[in-house]
Tab-separated table of C-alpha atoms and ligand atoms in Angstrom:
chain	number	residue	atom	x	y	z
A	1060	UNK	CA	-109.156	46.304	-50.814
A	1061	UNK	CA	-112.144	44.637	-51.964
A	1062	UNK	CA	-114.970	46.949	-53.117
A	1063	UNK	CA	-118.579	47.178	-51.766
A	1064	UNK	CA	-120.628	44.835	-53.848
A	1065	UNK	CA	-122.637	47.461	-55.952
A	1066	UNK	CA	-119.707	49.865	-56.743
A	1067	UNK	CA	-118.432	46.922	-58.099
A	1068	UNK	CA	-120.753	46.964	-60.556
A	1069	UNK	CA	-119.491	50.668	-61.493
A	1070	UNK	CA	-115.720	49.789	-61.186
A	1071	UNK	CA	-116.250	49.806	-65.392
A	1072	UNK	CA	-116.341	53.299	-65.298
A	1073	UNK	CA	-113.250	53.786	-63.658
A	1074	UNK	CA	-111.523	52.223	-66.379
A	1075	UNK	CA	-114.077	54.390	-68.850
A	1076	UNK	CA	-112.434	57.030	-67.240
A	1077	UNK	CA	-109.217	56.315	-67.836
A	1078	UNK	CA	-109.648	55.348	-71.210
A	1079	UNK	CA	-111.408	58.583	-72.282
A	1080	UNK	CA	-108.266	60.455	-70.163
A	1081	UNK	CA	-105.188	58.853	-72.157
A	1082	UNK	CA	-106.722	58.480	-75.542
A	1083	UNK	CA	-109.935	60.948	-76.399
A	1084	UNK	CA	-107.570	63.794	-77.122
A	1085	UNK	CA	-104.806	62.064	-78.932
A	1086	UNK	CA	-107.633	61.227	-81.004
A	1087	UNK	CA	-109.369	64.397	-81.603
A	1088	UNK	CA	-105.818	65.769	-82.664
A	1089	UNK	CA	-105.440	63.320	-85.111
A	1090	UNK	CA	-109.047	64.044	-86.516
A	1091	UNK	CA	-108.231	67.737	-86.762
A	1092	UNK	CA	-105.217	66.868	-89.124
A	1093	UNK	CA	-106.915	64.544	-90.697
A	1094	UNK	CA	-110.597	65.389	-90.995
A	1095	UNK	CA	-111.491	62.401	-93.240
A	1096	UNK	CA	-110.983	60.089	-90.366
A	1097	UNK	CA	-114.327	61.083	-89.251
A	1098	UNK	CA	-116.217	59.033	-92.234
A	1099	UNK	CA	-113.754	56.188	-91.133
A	1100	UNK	CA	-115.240	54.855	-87.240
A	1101	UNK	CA	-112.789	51.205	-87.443
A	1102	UNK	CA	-109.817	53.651	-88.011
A	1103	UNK	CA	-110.826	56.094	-85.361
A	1104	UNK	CA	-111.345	53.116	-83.086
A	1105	UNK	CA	-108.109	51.623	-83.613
A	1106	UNK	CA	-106.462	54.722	-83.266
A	1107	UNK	CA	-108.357	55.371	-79.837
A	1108	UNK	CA	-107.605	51.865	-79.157
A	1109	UNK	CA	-103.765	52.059	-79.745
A	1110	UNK	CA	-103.610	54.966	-76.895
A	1111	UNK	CA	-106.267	53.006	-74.673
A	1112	UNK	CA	-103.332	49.497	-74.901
A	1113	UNK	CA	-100.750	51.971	-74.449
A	1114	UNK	CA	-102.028	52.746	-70.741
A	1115	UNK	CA	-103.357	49.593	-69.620
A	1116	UNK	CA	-101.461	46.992	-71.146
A	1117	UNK	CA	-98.565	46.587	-68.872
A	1118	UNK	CA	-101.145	46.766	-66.037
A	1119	UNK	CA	-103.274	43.886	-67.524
A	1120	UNK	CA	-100.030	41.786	-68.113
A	1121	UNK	CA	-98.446	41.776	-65.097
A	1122	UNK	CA	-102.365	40.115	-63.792
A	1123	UNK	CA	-102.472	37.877	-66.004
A	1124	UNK	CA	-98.750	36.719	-65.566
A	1125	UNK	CA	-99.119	33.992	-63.936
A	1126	UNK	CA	-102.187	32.567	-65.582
A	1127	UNK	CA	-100.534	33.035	-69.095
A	1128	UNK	CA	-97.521	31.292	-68.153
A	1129	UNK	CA	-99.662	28.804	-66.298
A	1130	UNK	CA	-101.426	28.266	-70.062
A	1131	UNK	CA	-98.973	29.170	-72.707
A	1132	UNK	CA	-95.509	28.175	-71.370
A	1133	UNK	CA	-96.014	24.646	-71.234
A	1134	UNK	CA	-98.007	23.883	-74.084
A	1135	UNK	CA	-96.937	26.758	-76.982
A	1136	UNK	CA	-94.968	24.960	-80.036
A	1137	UNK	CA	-94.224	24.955	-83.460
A	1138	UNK	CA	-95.992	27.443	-85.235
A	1139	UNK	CA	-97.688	29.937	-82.628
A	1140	UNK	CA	-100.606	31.994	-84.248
A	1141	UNK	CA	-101.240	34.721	-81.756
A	1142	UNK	CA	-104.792	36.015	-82.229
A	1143	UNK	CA	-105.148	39.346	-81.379
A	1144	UNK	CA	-101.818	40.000	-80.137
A	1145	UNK	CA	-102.047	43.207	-79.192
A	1146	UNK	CA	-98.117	44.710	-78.186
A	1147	UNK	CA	-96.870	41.047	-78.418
A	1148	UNK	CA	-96.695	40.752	-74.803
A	1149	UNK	CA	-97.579	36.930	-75.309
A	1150	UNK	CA	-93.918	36.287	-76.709
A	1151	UNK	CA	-92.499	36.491	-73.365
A	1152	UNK	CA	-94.328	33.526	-72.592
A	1153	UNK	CA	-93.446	31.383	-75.078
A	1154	UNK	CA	-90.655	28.760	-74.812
A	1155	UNK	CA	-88.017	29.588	-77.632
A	1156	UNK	CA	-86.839	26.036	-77.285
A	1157	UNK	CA	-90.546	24.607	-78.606
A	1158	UNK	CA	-91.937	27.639	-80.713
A	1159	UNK	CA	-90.385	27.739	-84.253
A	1160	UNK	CA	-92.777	30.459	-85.233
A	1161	UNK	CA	-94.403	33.067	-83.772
A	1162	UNK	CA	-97.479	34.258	-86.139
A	1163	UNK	CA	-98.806	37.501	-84.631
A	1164	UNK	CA	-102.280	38.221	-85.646
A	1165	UNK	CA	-103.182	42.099	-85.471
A	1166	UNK	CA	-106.000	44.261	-87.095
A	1167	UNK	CA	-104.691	47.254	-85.084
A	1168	UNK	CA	-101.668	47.841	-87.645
A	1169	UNK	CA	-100.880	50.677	-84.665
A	1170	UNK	CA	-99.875	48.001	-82.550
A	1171	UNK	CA	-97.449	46.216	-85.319
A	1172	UNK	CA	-94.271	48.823	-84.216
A	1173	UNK	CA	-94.767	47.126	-80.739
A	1174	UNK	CA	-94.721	43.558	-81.593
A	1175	UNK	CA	-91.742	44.246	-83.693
A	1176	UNK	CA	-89.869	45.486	-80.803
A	1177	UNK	CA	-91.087	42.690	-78.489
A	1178	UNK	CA	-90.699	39.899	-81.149
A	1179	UNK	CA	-87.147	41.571	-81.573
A	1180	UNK	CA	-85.915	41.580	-77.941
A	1181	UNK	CA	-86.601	37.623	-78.315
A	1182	UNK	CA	-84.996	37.010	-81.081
A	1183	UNK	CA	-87.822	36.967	-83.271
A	1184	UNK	CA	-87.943	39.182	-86.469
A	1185	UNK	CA	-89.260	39.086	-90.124
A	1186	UNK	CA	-86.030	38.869	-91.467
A	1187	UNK	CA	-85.216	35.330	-90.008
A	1188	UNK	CA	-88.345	34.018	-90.753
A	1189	UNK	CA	-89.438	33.288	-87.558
A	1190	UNK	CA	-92.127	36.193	-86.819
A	1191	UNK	CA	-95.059	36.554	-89.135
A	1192	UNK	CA	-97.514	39.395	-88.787
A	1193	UNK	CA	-100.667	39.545	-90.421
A	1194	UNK	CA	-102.956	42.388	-90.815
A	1195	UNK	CA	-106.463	41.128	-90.844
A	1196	UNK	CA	-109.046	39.970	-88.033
A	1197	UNK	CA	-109.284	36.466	-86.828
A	1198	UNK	CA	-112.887	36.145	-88.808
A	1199	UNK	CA	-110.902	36.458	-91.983
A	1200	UNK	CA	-109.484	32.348	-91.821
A	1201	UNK	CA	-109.353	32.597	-95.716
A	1202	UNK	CA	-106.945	35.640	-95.798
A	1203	UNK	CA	-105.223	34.064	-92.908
A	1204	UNK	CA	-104.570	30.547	-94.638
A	1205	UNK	CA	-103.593	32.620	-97.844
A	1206	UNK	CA	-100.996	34.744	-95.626
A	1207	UNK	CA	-99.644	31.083	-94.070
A	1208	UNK	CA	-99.091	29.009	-97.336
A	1209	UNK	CA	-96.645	26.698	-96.489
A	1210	UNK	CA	-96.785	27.016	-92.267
A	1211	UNK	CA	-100.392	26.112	-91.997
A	1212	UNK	CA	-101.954	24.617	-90.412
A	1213	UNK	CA	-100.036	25.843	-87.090
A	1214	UNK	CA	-99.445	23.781	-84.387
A	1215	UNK	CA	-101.012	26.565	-81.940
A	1216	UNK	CA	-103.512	28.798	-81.195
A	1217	UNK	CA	-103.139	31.318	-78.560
A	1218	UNK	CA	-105.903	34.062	-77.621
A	1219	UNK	CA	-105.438	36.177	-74.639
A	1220	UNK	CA	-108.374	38.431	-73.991
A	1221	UNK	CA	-109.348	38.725	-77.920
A	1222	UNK	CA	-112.162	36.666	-78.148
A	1223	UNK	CA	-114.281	39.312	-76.442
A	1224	UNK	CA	-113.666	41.546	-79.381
A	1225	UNK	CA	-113.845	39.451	-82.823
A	1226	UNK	CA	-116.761	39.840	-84.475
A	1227	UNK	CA	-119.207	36.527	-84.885
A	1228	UNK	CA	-117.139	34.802	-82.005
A	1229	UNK	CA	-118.669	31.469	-82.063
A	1230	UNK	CA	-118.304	31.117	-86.186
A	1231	UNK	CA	-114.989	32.530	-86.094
A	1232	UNK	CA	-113.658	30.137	-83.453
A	1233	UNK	CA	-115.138	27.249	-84.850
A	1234	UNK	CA	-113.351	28.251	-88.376
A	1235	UNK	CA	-109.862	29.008	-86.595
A	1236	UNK	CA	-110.213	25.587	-85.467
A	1237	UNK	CA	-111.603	23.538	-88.256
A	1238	UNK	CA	-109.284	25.737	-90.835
A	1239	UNK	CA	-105.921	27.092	-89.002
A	1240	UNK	CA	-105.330	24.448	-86.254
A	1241	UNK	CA	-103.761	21.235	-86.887
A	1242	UNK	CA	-105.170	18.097	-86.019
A	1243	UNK	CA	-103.358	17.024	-82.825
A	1244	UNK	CA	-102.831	20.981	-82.246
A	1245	UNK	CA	-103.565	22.983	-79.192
A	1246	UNK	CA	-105.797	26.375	-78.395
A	1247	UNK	CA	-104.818	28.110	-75.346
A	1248	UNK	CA	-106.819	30.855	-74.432
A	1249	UNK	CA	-106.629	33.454	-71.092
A	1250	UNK	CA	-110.218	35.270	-71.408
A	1251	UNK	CA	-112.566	36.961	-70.017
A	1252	UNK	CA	-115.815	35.571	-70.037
A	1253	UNK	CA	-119.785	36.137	-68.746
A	1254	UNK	CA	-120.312	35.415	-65.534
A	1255	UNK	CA	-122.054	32.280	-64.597
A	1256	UNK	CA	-124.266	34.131	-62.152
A	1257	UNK	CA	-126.781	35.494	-64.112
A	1258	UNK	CA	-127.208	39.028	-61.686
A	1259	UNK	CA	-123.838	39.787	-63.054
A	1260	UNK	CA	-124.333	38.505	-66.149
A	1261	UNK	CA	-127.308	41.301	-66.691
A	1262	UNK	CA	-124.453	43.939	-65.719
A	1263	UNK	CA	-122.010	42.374	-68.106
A	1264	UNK	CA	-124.629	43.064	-70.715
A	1265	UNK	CA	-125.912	46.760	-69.586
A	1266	UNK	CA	-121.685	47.660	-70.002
A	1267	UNK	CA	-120.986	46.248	-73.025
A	1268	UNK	CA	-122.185	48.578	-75.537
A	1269	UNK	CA	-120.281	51.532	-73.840
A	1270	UNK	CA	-117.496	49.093	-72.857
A	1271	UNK	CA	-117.137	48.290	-76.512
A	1272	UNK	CA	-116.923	51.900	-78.022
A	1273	UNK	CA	-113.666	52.645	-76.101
A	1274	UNK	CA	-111.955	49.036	-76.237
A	1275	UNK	CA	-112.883	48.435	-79.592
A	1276	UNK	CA	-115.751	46.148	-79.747
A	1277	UNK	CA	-114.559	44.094	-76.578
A	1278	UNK	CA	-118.111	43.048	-74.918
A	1279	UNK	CA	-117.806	41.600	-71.262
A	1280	UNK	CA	-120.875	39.176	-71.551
A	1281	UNK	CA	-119.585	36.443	-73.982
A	1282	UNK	CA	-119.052	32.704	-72.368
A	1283	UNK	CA	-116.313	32.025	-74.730
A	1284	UNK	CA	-114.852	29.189	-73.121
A	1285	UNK	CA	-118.297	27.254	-73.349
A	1286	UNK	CA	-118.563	27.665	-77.359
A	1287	UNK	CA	-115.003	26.175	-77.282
A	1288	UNK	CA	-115.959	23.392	-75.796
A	1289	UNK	CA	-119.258	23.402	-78.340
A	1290	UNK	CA	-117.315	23.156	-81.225
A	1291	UNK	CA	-116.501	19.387	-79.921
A	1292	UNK	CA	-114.185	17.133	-82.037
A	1293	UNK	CA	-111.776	17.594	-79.095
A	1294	UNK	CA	-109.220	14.637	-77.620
A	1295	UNK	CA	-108.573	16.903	-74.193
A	1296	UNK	CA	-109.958	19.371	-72.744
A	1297	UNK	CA	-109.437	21.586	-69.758
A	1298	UNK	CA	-111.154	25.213	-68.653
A	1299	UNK	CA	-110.151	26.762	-65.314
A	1300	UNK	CA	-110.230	29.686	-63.316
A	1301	UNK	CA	-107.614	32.124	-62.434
A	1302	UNK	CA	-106.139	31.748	-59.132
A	1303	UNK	CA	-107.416	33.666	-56.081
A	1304	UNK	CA	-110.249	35.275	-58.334
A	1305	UNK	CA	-113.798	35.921	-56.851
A	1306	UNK	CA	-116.637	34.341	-59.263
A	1307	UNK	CA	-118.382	37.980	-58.539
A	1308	UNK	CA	-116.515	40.088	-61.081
A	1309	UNK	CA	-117.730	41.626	-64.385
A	1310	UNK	CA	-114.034	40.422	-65.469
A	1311	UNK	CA	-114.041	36.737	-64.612
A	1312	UNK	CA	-111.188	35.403	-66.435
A	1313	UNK	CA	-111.321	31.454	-67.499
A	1314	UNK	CA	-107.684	29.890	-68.824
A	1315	UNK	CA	-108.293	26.694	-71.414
A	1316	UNK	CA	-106.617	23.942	-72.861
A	1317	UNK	CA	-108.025	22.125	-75.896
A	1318	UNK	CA	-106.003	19.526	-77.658
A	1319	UNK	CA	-107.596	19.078	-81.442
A	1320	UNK	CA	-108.204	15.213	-82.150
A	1321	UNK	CA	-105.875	13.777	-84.348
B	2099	SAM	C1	-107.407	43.407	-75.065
B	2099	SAM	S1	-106.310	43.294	-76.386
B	2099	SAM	C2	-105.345	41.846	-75.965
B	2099	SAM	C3	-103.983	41.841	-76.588
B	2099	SAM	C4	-103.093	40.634	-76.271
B	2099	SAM	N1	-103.718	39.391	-76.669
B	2099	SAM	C5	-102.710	40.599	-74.822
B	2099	SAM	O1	-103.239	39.764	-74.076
B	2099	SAM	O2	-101.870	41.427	-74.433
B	2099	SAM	C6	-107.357	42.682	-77.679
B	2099	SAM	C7	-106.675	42.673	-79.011
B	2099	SAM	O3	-107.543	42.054	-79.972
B	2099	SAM	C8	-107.401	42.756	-81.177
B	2099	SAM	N2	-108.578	42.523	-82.027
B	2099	SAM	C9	-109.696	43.266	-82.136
B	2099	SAM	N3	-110.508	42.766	-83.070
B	2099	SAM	C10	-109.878	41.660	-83.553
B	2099	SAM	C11	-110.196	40.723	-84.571
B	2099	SAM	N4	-111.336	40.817	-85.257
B	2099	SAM	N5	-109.320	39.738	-84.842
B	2099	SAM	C12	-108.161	39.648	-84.150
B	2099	SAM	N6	-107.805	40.516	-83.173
B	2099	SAM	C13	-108.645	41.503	-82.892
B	2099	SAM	C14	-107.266	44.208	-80.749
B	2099	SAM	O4	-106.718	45.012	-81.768
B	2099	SAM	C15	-106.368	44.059	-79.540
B	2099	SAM	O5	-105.022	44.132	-79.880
């Protein structure tokens, strides 16, 4: 049922809610073991954050389903860097026939146990060489290029709902582009992105801060599809939006397809 126009403006702190329910005191009992973790906030947040995925990752997934298969399916090959890939719930959508690698790209080492176990019930695992997983944050292209000698540049960049979280968004995607992605390669991306209408926009922006604490430095009010398409130097190009959504939300999702020139 579709809510009343101003509580949709609250609906964040539903989620708030729910976040603070499944992973505040998970938290707090790892602080009291471990006491240090309180001069270490990135930790704590990834540790909060690693409950937080826990709950509403399958959730999120089975929304975006269609629109990830819609973007990723068709178009994922070679070697797949994954930015941001969270439990690996992207390697469902990849076609093992085209994808030779699948290069999950993680900060949250948390969340490494769960891509494992995902990469493994597709037949993808360290030992065979065909799943990579690398520690550091998209923003860090040099360690990422050191971790890929010899498979980089990929053939594909995927991001599903991680560019609202890396830090200097528009200089990191320009240097996963200009550094990690192949000329003739694609980026795929499933995000969610400020809202063209700037009333909502000013609510994406009044959330964020708070939104960011518990989802670990997600922000609702960046237009991350339009500094793709900034960066230029591409041969296609394609940005859409997700099926059936209203252009209302504090969530509005926009799917992209951008073919590197040759
Ligand atoms: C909302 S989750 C999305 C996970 C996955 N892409 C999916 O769609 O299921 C965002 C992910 O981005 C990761 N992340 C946060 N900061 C990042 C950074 N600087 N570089 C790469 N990933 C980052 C988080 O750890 C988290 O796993």
């Amino acid at each position: 049922m579709a809510l009343p126009k101003l509580l949709r403006r609250f609906s964040v702190l539903i989620d708030l809610s729910h976040a603070f329910k499944v992973a505040l005191w998970p938290t707090i009992k790892r602080i009291f073991h471990e006491p240090s973790l309180l001069f270490h906030p990135q930790t704590l947040s990834y540790i909060f954050m690693s409950h937080v995925w826990t709950f509403f990752a399958p959730y999120i997934d089975e929304h975006s389903a269609a629109e990830k298969a819609k973007v990723i399916t068709p178009y994922a090959h070679g070697v797949v860097l994954d930015v941001g890939a969270g439990h690996g719930h992207n390697i469902k959508y990849l076609d093992s026939a085209r994808v030779t690698k699948y290069v999950a790209l993680e900060p949250n080492v948390l969340m490494h146990p769960e891509i494992r176990r995902a990469a493994g019930a597709a037949g993808l695992n360290e030992a065979d060489g065909n799943l990579i997983i690398l520690a550091c944050g998209a923003e860090d292209t040099a360690s990422i290029l050191t971790s890929l000698e010899g498979y980089q540049p990929v053939d594909t960049i995927v991001s599903t709902l991680t560019l609202c979280s890396v830090p200097e968004p528009q200089r990191t995607i320009k240097s996963l582009v200009s550094d990690v992605l192949k000329p003739g390669g694609e980026l795929l991306f499933f995000e969610h992105v400020q809202n063209p209408h700037p009333h909502v926009a000013r609510w994406q922006r009044f959330w964020s801060p708070l939104w960011s604490k518990a989802f670990d430095g997600c922000r609702l009010d960046r237009p991350t599809h339009v500094w793709v398409q900034e960066i230029g130097g591409w041969e296609k190009e394609e940005v859409w939006g997700q099926d059936g959504e209203s252009e209302d939300l504090l969530f509005l999702h926009r799917s992209g397809r951008f073919v590197k020139s040759a």
